[in-house]
PDB file of C-alpha atoms and ligand atoms in Angstrom:
ATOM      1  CA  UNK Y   1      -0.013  45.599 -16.878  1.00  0.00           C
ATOM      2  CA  UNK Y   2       2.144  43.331 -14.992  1.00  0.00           C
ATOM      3  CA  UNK Y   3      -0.848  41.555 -13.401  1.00  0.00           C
ATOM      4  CA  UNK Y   4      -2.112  40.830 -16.528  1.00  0.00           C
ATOM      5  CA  UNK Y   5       1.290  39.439 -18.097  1.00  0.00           C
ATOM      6  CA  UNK Y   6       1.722  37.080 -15.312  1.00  0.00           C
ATOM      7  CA  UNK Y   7      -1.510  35.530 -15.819  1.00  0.00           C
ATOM      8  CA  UNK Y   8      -0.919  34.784 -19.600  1.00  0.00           C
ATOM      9  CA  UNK Y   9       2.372  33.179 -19.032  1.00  0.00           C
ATOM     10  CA  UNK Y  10       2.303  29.547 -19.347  1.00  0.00           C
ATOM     11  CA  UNK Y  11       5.226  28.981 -17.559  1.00  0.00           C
ATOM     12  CA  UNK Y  12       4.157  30.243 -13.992  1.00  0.00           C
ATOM     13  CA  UNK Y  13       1.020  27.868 -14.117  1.00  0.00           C
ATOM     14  CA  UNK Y  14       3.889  24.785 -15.073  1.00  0.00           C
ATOM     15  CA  UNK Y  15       5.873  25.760 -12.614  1.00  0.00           C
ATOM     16  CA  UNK Y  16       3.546  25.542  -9.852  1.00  0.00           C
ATOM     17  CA  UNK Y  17       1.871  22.403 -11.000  1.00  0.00           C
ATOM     18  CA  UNK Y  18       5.186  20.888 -10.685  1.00  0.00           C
ATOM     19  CA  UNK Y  19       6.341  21.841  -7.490  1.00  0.00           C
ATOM     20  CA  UNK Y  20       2.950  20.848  -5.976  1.00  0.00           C
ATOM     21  CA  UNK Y  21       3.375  17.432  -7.283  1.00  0.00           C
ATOM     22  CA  UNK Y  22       6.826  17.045  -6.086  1.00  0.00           C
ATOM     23  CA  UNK Y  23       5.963  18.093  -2.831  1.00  0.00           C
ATOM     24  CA  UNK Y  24       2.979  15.542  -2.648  1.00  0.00           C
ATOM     25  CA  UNK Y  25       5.005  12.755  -3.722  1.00  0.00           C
ATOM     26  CA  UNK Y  26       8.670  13.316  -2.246  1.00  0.00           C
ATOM     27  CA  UNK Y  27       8.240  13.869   1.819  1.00  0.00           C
ATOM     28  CA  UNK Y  28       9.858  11.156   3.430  1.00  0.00           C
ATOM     29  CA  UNK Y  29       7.879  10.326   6.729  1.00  0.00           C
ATOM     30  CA  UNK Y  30       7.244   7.977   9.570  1.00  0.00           C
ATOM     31  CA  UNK Y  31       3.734   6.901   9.770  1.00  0.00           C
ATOM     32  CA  UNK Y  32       2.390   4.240  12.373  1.00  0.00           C
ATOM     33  CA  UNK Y  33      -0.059   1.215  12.061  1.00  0.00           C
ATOM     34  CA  UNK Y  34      -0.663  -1.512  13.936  1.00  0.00           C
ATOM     35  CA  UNK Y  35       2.361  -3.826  12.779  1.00  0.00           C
ATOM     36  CA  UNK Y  36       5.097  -1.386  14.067  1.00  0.00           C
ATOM     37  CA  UNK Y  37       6.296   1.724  12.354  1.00  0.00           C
ATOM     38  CA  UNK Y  38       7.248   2.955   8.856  1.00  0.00           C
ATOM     39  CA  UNK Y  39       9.368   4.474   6.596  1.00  0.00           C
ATOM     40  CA  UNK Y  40       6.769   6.038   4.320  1.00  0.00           C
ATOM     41  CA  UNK Y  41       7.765   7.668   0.859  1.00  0.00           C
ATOM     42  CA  UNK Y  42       6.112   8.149  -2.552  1.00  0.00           C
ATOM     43  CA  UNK Y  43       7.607   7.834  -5.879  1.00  0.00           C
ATOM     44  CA  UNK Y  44       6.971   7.699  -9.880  1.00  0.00           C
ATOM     45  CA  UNK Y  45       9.568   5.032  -9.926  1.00  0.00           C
ATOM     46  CA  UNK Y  46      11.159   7.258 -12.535  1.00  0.00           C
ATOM     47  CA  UNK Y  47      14.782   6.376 -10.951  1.00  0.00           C
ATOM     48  CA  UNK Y  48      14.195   2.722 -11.130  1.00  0.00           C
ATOM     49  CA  UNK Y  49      15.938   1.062 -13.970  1.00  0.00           C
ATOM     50  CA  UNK Y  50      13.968   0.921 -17.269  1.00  0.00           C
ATOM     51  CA  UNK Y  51      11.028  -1.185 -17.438  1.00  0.00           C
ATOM     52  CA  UNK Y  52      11.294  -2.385 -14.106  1.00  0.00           C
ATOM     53  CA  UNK Y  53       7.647  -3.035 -12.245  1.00  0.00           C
ATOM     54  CA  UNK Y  54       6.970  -4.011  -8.748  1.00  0.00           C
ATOM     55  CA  UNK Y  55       4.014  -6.724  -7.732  1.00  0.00           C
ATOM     56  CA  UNK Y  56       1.852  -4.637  -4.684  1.00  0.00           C
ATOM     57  CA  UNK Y  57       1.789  -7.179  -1.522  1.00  0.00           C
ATOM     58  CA  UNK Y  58      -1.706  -5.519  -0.544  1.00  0.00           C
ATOM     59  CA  UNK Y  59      -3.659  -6.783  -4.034  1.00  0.00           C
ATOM     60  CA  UNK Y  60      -0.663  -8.705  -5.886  1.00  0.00           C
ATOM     61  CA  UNK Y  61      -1.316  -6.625  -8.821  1.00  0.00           C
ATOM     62  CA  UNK Y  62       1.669  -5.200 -10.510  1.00  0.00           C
ATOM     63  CA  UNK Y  63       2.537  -1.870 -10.466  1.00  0.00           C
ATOM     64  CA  UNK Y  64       3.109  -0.135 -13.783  1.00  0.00           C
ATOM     65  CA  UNK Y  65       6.113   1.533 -14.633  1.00  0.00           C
ATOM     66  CA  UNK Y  66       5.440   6.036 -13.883  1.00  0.00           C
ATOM     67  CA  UNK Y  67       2.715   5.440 -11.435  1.00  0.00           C
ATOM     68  CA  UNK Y  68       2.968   7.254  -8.309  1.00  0.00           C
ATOM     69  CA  UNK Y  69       3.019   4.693  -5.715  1.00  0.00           C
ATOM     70  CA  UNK Y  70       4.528   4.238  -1.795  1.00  0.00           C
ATOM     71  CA  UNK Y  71       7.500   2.547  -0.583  1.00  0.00           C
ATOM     72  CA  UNK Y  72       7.641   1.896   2.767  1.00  0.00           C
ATOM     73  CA  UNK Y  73       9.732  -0.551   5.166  1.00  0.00           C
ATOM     74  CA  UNK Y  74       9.542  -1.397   8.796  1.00  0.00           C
ATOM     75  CA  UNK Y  75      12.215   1.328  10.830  1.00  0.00           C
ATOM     76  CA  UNK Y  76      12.462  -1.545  13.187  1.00  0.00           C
ATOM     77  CA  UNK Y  77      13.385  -4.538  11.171  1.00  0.00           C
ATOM     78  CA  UNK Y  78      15.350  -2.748   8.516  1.00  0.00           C
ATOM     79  CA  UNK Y  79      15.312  -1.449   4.582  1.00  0.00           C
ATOM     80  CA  UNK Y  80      14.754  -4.738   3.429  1.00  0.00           C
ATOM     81  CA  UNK Y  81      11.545  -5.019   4.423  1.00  0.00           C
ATOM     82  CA  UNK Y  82      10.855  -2.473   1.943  1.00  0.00           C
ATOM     83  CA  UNK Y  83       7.460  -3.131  -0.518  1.00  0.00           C
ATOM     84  CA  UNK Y  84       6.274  -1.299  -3.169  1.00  0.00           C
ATOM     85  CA  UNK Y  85       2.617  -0.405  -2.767  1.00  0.00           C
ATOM     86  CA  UNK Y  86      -0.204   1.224  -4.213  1.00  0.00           C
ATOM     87  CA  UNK Y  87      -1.347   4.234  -2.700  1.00  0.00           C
ATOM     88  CA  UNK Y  88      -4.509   3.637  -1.685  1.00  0.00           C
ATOM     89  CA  UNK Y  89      -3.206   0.036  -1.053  1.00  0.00           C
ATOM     90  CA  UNK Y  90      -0.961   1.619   1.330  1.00  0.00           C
ATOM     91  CA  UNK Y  91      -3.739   3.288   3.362  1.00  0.00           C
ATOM     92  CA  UNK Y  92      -5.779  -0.075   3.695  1.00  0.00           C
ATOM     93  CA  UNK Y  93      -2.815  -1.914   4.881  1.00  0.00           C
ATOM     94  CA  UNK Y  94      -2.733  -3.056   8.229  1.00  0.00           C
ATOM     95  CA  UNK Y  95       0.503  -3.019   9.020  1.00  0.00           C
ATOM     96  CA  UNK Y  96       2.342  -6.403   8.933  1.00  0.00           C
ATOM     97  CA  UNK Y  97       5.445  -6.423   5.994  1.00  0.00           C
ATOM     98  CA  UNK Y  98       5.161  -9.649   4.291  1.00  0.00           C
TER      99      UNK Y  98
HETATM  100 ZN1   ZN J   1      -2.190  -2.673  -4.613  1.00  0.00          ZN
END
């Protein structure tokens, strides 16, 4: 009986979905490439001020407002070498910070 309540509820399934996509987007890491090493974290942008957008140094395509993207800087030469990227922009990137 329980079993079978869990399963119907709606909310368990939104639950989960959530934290799963927090997790993938929030952990704050250090990741190396060839330029030196990073400050690595994802975001929706969702705490960025309204209808603000950010031009991706990999393509120089802009990235829309809600999109789950990277921000990473340089560890070595400081936060404001901090870029907004694409993620799969990010993984191509070799490693020197405009
Ligand atoms: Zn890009």
């Amino acid at each position: 009986m329980k079993k079978n309540r869990r399963r119907k509820s709606p909310r368990d399934g939104e639950y989960q979905e959530l934290d799963v996509s927090r997790l993938k987007m929030s952990i704050p890491h250090i990741e190396q490439k060839r330029g030196g090493e990073f400050q690595v974290q994802q975001t929706n942008g969702a705490s960025a001020e309204e209808g603000k957008s950010w031009i991706c140094p990999v393509c120089v395509v802009t990235i829309a407002p809600g999109t789950i993207h990277t921000v990473a800087w340089d560890v070595h030469r400081g936060v404001q070498t901090r870029r907004h990227f694409h993620n799969h922009c990010w993984k191509i990137f070799d490693g020197i910070l405009p």
